[in-house]
Short mmCIF file of C-alpha atoms in Angstrom, two decimals:
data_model
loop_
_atom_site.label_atom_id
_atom_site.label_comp_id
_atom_site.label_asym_id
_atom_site.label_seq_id
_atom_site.Cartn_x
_atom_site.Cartn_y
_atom_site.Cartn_z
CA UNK A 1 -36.40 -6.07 12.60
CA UNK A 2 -33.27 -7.59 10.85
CA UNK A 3 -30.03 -5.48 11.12
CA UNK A 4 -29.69 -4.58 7.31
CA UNK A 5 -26.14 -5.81 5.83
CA UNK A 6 -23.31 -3.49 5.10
CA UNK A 7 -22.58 -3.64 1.14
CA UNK A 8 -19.64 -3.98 -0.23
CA UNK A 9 -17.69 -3.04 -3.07
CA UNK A 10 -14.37 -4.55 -3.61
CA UNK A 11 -11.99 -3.31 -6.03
CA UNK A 12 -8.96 -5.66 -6.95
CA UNK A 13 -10.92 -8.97 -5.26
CA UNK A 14 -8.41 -11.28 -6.82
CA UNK A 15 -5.23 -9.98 -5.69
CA UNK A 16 -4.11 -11.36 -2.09
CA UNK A 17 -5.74 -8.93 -0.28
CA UNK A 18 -8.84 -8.70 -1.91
CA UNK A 19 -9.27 -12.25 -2.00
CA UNK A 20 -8.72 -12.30 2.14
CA UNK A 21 -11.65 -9.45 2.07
CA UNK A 22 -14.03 -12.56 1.19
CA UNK A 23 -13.65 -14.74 4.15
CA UNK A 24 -14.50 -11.44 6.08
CA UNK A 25 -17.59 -10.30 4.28
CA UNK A 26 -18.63 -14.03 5.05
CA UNK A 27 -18.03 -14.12 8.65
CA UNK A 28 -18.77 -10.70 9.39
CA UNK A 29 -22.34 -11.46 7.38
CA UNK A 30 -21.97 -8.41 4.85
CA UNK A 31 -23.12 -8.55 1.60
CA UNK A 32 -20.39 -8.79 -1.57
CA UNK A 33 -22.60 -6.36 -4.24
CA UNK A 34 -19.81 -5.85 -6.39
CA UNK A 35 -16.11 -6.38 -7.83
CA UNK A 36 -13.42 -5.80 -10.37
CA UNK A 37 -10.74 -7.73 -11.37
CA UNK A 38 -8.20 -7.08 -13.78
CA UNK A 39 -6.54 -10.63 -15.44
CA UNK A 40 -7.21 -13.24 -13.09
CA UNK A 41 -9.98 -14.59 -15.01
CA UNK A 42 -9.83 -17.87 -13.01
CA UNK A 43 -10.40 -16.75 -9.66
CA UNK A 44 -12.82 -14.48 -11.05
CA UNK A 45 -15.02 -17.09 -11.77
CA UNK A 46 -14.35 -18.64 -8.25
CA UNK A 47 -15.74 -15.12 -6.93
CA UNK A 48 -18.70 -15.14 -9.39
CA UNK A 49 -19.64 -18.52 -8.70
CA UNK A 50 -19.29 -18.03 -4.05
CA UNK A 51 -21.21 -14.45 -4.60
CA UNK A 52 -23.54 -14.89 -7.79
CA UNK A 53 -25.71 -11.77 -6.69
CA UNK A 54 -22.21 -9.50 -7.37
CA UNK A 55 -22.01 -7.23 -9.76
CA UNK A 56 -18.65 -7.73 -12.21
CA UNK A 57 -15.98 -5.65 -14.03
CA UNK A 58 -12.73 -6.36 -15.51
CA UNK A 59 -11.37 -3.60 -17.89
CA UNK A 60 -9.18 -6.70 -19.37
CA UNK A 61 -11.76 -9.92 -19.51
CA UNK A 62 -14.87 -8.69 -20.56
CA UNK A 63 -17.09 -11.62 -21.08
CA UNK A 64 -18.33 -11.98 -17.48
CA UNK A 65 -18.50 -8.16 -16.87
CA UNK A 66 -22.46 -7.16 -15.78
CA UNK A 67 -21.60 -3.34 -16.22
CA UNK A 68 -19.29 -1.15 -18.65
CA UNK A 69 -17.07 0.66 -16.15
CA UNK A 70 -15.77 1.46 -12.74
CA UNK A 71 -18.05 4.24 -12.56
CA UNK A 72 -21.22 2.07 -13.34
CA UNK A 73 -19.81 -0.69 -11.05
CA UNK A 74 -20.17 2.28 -8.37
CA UNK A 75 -23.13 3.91 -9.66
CA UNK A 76 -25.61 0.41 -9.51
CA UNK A 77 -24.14 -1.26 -6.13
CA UNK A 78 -24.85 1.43 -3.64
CA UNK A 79 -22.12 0.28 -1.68
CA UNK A 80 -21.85 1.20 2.30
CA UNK A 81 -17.45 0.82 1.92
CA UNK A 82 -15.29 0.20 -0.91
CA UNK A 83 -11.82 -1.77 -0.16
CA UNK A 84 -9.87 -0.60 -2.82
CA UNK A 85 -7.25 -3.41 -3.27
CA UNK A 86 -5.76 -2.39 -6.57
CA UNK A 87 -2.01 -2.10 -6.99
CA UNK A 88 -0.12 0.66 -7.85
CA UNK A 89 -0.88 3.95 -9.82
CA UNK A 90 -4.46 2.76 -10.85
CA UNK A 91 -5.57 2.69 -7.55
CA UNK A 92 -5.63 6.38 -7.19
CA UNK A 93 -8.87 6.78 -9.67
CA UNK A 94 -10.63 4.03 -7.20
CA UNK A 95 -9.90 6.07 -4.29
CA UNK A 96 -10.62 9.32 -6.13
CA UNK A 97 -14.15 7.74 -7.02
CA UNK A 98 -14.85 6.82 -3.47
CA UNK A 99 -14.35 10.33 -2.20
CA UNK A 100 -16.28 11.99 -4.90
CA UNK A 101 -19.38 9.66 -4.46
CA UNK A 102 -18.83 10.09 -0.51
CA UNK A 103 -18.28 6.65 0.53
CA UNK A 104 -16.72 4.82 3.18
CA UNK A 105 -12.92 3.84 1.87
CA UNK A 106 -10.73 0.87 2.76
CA UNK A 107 -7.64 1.95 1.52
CA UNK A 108 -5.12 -0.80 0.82
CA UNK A 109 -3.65 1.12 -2.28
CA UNK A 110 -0.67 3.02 -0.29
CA UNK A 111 -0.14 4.38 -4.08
CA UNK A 112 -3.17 6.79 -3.81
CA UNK A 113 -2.07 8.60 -0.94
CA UNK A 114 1.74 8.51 -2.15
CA UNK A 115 1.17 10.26 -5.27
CA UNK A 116 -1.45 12.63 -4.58
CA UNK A 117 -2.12 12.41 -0.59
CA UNK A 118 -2.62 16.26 -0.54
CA UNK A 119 -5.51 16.53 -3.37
CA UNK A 120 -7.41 13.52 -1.35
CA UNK A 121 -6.74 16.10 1.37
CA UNK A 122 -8.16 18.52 -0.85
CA UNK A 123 -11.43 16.30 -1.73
CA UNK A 124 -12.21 15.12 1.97
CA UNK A 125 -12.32 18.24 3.44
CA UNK A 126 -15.77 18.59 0.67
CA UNK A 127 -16.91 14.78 1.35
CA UNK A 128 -18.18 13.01 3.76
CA UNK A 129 -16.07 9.56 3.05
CA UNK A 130 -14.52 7.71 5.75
CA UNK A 131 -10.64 6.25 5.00
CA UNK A 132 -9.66 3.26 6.86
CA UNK A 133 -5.98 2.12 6.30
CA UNK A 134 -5.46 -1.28 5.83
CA UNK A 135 -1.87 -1.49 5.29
CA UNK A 136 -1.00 -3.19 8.52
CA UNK A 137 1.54 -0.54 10.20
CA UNK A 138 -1.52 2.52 9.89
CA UNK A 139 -4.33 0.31 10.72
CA UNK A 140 -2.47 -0.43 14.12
CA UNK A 141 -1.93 3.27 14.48
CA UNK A 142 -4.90 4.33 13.40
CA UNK A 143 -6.59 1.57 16.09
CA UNK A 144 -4.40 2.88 19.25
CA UNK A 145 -4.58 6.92 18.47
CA UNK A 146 -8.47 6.43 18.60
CA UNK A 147 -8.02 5.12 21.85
CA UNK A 148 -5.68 7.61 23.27
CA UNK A 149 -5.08 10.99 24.49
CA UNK A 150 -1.94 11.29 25.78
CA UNK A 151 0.47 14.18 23.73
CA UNK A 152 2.60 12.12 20.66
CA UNK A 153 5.83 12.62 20.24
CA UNK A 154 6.72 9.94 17.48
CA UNK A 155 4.71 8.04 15.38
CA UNK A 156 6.93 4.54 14.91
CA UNK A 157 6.13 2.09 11.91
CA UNK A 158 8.44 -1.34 11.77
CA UNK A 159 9.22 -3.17 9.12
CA UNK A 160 10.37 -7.10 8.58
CA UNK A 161 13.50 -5.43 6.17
CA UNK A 162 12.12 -8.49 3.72
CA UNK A 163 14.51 -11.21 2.48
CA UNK A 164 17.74 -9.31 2.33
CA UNK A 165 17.80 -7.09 4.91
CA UNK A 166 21.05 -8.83 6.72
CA UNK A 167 22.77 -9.34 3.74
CA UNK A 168 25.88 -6.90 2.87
CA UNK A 169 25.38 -4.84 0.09
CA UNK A 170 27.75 -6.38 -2.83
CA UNK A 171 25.79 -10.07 -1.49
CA UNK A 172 22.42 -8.00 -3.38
CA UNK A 173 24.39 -7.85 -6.32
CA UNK A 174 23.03 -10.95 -7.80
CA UNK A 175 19.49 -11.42 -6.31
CA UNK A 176 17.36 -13.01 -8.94
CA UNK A 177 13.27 -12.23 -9.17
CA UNK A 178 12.08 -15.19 -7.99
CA UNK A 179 14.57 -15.14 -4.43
CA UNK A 180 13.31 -10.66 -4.34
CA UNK A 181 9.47 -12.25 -3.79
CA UNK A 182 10.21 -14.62 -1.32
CA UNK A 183 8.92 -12.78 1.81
CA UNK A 184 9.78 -14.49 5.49
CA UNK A 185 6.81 -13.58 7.35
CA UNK A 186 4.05 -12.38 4.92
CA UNK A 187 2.13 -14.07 1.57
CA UNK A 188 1.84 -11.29 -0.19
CA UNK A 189 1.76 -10.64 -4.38
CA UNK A 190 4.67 -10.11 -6.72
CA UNK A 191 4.60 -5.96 -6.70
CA UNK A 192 4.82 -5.34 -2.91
CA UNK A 193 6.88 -8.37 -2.32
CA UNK A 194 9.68 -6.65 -4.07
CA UNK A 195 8.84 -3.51 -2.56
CA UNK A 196 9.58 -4.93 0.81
CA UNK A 197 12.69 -6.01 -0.51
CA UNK A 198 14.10 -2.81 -2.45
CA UNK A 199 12.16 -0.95 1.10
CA UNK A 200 10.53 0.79 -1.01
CA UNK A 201 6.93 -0.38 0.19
CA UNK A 202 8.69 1.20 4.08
CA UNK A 203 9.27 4.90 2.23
CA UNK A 204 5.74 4.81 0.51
CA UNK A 205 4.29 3.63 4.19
CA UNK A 206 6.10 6.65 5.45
CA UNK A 207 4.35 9.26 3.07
CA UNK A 208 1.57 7.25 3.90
CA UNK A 209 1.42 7.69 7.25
CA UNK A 210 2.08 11.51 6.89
CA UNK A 211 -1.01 11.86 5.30
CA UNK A 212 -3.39 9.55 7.20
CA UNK A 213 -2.02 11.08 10.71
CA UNK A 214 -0.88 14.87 9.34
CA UNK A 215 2.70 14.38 10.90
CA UNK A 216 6.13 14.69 9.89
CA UNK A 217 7.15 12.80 13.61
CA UNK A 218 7.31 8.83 12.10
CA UNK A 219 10.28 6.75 12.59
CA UNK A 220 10.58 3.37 11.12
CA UNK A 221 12.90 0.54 12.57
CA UNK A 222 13.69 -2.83 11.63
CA UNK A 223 12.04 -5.73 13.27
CA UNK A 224 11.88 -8.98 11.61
CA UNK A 225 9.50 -10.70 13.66
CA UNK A 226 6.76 -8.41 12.30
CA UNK A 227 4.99 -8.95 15.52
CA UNK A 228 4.54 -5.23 16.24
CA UNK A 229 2.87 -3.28 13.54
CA UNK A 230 3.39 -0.30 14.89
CA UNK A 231 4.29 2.41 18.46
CA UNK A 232 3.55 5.45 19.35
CA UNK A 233 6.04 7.43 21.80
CA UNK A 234 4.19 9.97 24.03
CA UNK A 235 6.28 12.94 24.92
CA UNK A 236 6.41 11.60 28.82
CA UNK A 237 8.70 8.88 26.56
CA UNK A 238 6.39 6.40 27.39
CA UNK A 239 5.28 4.17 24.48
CA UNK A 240 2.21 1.85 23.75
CA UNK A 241 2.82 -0.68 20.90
CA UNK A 242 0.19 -2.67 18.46
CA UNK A 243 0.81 -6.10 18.36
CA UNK A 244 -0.58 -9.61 17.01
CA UNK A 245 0.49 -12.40 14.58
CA UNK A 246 1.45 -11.65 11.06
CA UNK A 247 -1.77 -11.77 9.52
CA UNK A 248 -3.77 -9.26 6.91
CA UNK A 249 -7.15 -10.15 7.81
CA UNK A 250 -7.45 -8.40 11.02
CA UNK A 251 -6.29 -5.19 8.57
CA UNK A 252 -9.10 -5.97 6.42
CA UNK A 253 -11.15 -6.47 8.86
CA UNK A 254 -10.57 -3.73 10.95
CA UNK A 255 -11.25 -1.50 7.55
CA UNK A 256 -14.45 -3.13 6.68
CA UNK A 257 -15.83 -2.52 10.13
CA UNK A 258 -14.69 0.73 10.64
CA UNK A 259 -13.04 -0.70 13.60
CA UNK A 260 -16.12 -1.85 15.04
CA UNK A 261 -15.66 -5.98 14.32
CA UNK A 262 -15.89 -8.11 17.31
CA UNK A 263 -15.48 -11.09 15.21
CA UNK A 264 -12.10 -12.83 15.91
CA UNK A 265 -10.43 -13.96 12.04
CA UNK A 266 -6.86 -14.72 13.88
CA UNK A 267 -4.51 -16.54 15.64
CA UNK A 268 -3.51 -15.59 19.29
CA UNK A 269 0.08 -14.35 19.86
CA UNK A 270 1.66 -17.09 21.94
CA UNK A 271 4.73 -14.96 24.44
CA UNK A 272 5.86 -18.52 24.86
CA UNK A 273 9.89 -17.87 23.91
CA UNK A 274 8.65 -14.90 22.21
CA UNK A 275 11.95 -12.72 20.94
CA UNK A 276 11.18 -9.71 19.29
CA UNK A 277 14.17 -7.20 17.63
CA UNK A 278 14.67 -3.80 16.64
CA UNK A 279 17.70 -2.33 15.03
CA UNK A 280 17.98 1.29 13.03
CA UNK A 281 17.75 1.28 9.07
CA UNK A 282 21.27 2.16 7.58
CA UNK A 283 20.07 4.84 5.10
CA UNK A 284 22.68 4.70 3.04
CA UNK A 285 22.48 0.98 2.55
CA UNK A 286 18.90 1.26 2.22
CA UNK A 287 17.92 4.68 -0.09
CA UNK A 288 14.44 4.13 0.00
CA UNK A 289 13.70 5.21 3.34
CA UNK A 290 16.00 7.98 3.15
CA UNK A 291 13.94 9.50 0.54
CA UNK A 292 11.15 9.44 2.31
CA UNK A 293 12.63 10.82 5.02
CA UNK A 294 13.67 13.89 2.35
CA UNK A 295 10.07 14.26 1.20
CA UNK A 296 8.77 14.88 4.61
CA UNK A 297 10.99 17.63 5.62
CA UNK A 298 11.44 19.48 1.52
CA UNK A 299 7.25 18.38 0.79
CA UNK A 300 8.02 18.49 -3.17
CA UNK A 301 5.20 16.61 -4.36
CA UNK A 302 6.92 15.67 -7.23
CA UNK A 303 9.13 13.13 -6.38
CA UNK A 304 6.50 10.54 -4.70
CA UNK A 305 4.54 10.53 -8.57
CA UNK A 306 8.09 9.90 -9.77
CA UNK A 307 9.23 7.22 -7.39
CA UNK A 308 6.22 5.39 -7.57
CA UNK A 309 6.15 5.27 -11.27
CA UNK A 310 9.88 4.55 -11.67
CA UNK A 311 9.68 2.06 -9.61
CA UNK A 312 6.57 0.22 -11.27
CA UNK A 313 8.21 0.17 -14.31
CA UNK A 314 11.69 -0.62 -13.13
CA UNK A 315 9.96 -3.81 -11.29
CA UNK A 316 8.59 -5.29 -14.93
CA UNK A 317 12.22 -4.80 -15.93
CA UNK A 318 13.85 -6.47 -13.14
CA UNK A 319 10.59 -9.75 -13.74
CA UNK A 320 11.79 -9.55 -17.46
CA UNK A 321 15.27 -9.91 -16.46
CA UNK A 322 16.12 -7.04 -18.07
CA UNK A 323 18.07 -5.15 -15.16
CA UNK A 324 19.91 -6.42 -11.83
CA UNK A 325 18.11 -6.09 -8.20
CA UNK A 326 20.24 -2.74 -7.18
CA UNK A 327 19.52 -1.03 -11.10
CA UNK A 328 15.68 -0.66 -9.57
CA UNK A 329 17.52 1.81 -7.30
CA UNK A 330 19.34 3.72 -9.75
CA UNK A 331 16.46 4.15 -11.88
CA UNK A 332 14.70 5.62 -9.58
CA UNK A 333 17.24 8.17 -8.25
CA UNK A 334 18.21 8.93 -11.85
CA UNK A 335 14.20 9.63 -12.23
CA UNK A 336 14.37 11.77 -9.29
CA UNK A 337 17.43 14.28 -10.64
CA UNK A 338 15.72 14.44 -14.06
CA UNK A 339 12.37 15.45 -13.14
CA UNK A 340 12.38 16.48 -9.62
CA UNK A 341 11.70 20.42 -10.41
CA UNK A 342 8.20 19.60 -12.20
CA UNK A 343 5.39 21.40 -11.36
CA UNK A 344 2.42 19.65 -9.39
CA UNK A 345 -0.72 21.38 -8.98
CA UNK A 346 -3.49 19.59 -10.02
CA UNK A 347 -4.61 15.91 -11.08
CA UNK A 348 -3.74 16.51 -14.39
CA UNK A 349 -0.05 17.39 -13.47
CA UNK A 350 -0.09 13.96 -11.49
CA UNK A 351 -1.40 12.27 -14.73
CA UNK A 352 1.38 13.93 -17.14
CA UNK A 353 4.32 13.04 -14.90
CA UNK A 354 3.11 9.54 -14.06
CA UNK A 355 3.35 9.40 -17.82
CA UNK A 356 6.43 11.25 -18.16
CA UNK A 357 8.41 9.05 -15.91
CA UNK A 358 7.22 6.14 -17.68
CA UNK A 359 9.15 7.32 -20.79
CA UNK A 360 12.19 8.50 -18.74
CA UNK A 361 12.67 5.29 -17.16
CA UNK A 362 11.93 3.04 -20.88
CA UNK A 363 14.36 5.77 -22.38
CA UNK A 364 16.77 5.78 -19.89
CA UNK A 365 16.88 1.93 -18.97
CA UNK A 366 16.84 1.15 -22.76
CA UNK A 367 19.95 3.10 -23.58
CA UNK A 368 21.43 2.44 -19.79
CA UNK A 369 21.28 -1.40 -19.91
CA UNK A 370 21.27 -2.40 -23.44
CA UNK A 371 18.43 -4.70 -23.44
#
């Protein structure tokens, strides 16, 4: 009898890494029964026309759309695992979704578990969903703690430090959009190519991680080669590292399969004059990391709602030219101060400060910046 193919459902498929989820589902032989899409009504059509069997929804372009919602995209394609590939905030109600309908999650929308990682706590304790990371950094960890028993002592996440990471701090005075999204070692889109160059994308991988592995032990450091993804340090200080080329697919693929993929999507890692660097974060250089650091040891689930959202809105600022590379940073702080003491207990507190630091940050950078 033929094996019957795993279906699924990808949310954000024309974004970078939703896109790269194709050429898996191909060579892995699953079946594509579904997308969204928000804008891109170009590559849309690319998808429709490579998977014509898919179901479609865009909120935005609604002429190709073969259901009404989200929730009906869910409801009719049955789907084995969802990659949810959306960016940002919206995210979360994809991941929400997935939980309550108890499927199988491939979770590239770090967002989710930033702003509300304990209430998807909360909901998987009742379902019986699955969450894969596929950020690059968890997938690695979450591939070698599977594998191991040893006692941890440190969970350690690197990161590339993006474009800027060697410059001196009055050289980021003047950093223009376009230079912010020019990543050395990954493609990657517009948002998170700016968050790996504010560092922000590093703190939110940091919450992230405390979530996905329930510990406050995670170090980051600095390596540019992004070569390892990730170490753990046992407490015999010993350490086992996850390495491979720079490339999301294995990620992706990894999440699809549950970790079960034999297929091989990448390059080999050639040791040929192979250097590979670490170096400590200066925190006060770098903010970003340091308040993640804070939110792991004061756990005020405020701030990650109002980080997150201050800094999607101070990014459209910073794309419209409105504000200066280093304002993202004061925003956010500024953000912090104002609304750090608000209450969080439920989704709908999530929802109302999401919202409320939306206005903050129009109100503040509006009167701030003079634009």
């Amino acid at each position: 009898m033929e094996n019957k193919k795993k279906k699924v459902l990808v949310f954000g498929a024309t974004g970078n890494i939703g896109f790269s989820s194709l050429e898996i589902i191909e060579k892995e032989n699953y079946e594509l029964v579904g997308f969204s899409f928000n804008n891109n009504y170009e590559k849309a059509l690319e998808i429709i026309n490579r998977f014509p069997n898919a179901l479609v929804f865009s909120p935005s372009v609604k002429t190709k759309n073969t259901v009404n919602s989200f929730e009906e995209l869910l409801e009719k394609t049955n789907p084995d695992i969802i990659l949810n590939a959306l960016v940002g905030f919206s995210g979360l109600h994809i991941t929400l979704l997935a939980l309550k309908n108890n499927v199988d999650l491939a979770l590239a929308n770090k967002e989710s578990l930033v702003v509300a990682g304990w209430l998807i706590e909360d909901l998987k304790r009742s379902s019986s969903s699955r969450i894969y990371p596929v950020d690059s950094e968890h997938s690695s960890l979450y591939d070698s703690l599977k594998n191991n028993n040893k006692e941890i002592k440190e969970l350690i996440i690197t990161c590339s430090g993006g474009p800027f990471y060697k410059k001196e701090f009055n050289e980021l005075l003047n950093i223009n959009f376009a230079d912010a999204v020019k990543h050395p070692n990954w493609n990657m889109g517009k948002k998170i190519s700016i968050d790996s160059a504010t560092m922000m994308n590093k703190c939110f991988e940091i919450i992230e991680a405390y979530y996905l592995f329930n510990t406050k032990k995670i170090k980051v450091y600095q390596h540019g080669q992004s070569i390892i993804h990730s170490m753990i340090k046992f407490t015999d200080n010993s350490y086992i590292a996850n390495m491979s080329v720079p490339d999301m697919k294995l990620s992706i693929q990894q999440g699809l399969s549950g970790y079960e993929s034999k297929t091989n999507l990448i390059n080999d890692l050639s040791f040929n004059n192979l250097n590979l660097t670490f170096s400590e974060i200066d925190l006060d250089k770098w903010k970003p990391i340091h308040w993640a650091y804070d939110f792991l040891e004061n756990q005020n689930r405020a701030i990650p709602i109002i980080m997150n959202a201050a800094n999607e809105e101070a990014i459209v600022l910073f794309e419209e030219n409105k504000i200066k590379f280093l304002d993202i940073f004061e925003i956010i702080e500024k953000a912090i101060i104002a609304l750090e003491n608000t209450e969080v207990n439920d989704l709908k507190d999530i929802l109302n400060l999401n919202k409320n630091t939306r206005k903050y940050v129009y109100d503040f950078s509006k009167n701030k910046f003079r634009y």
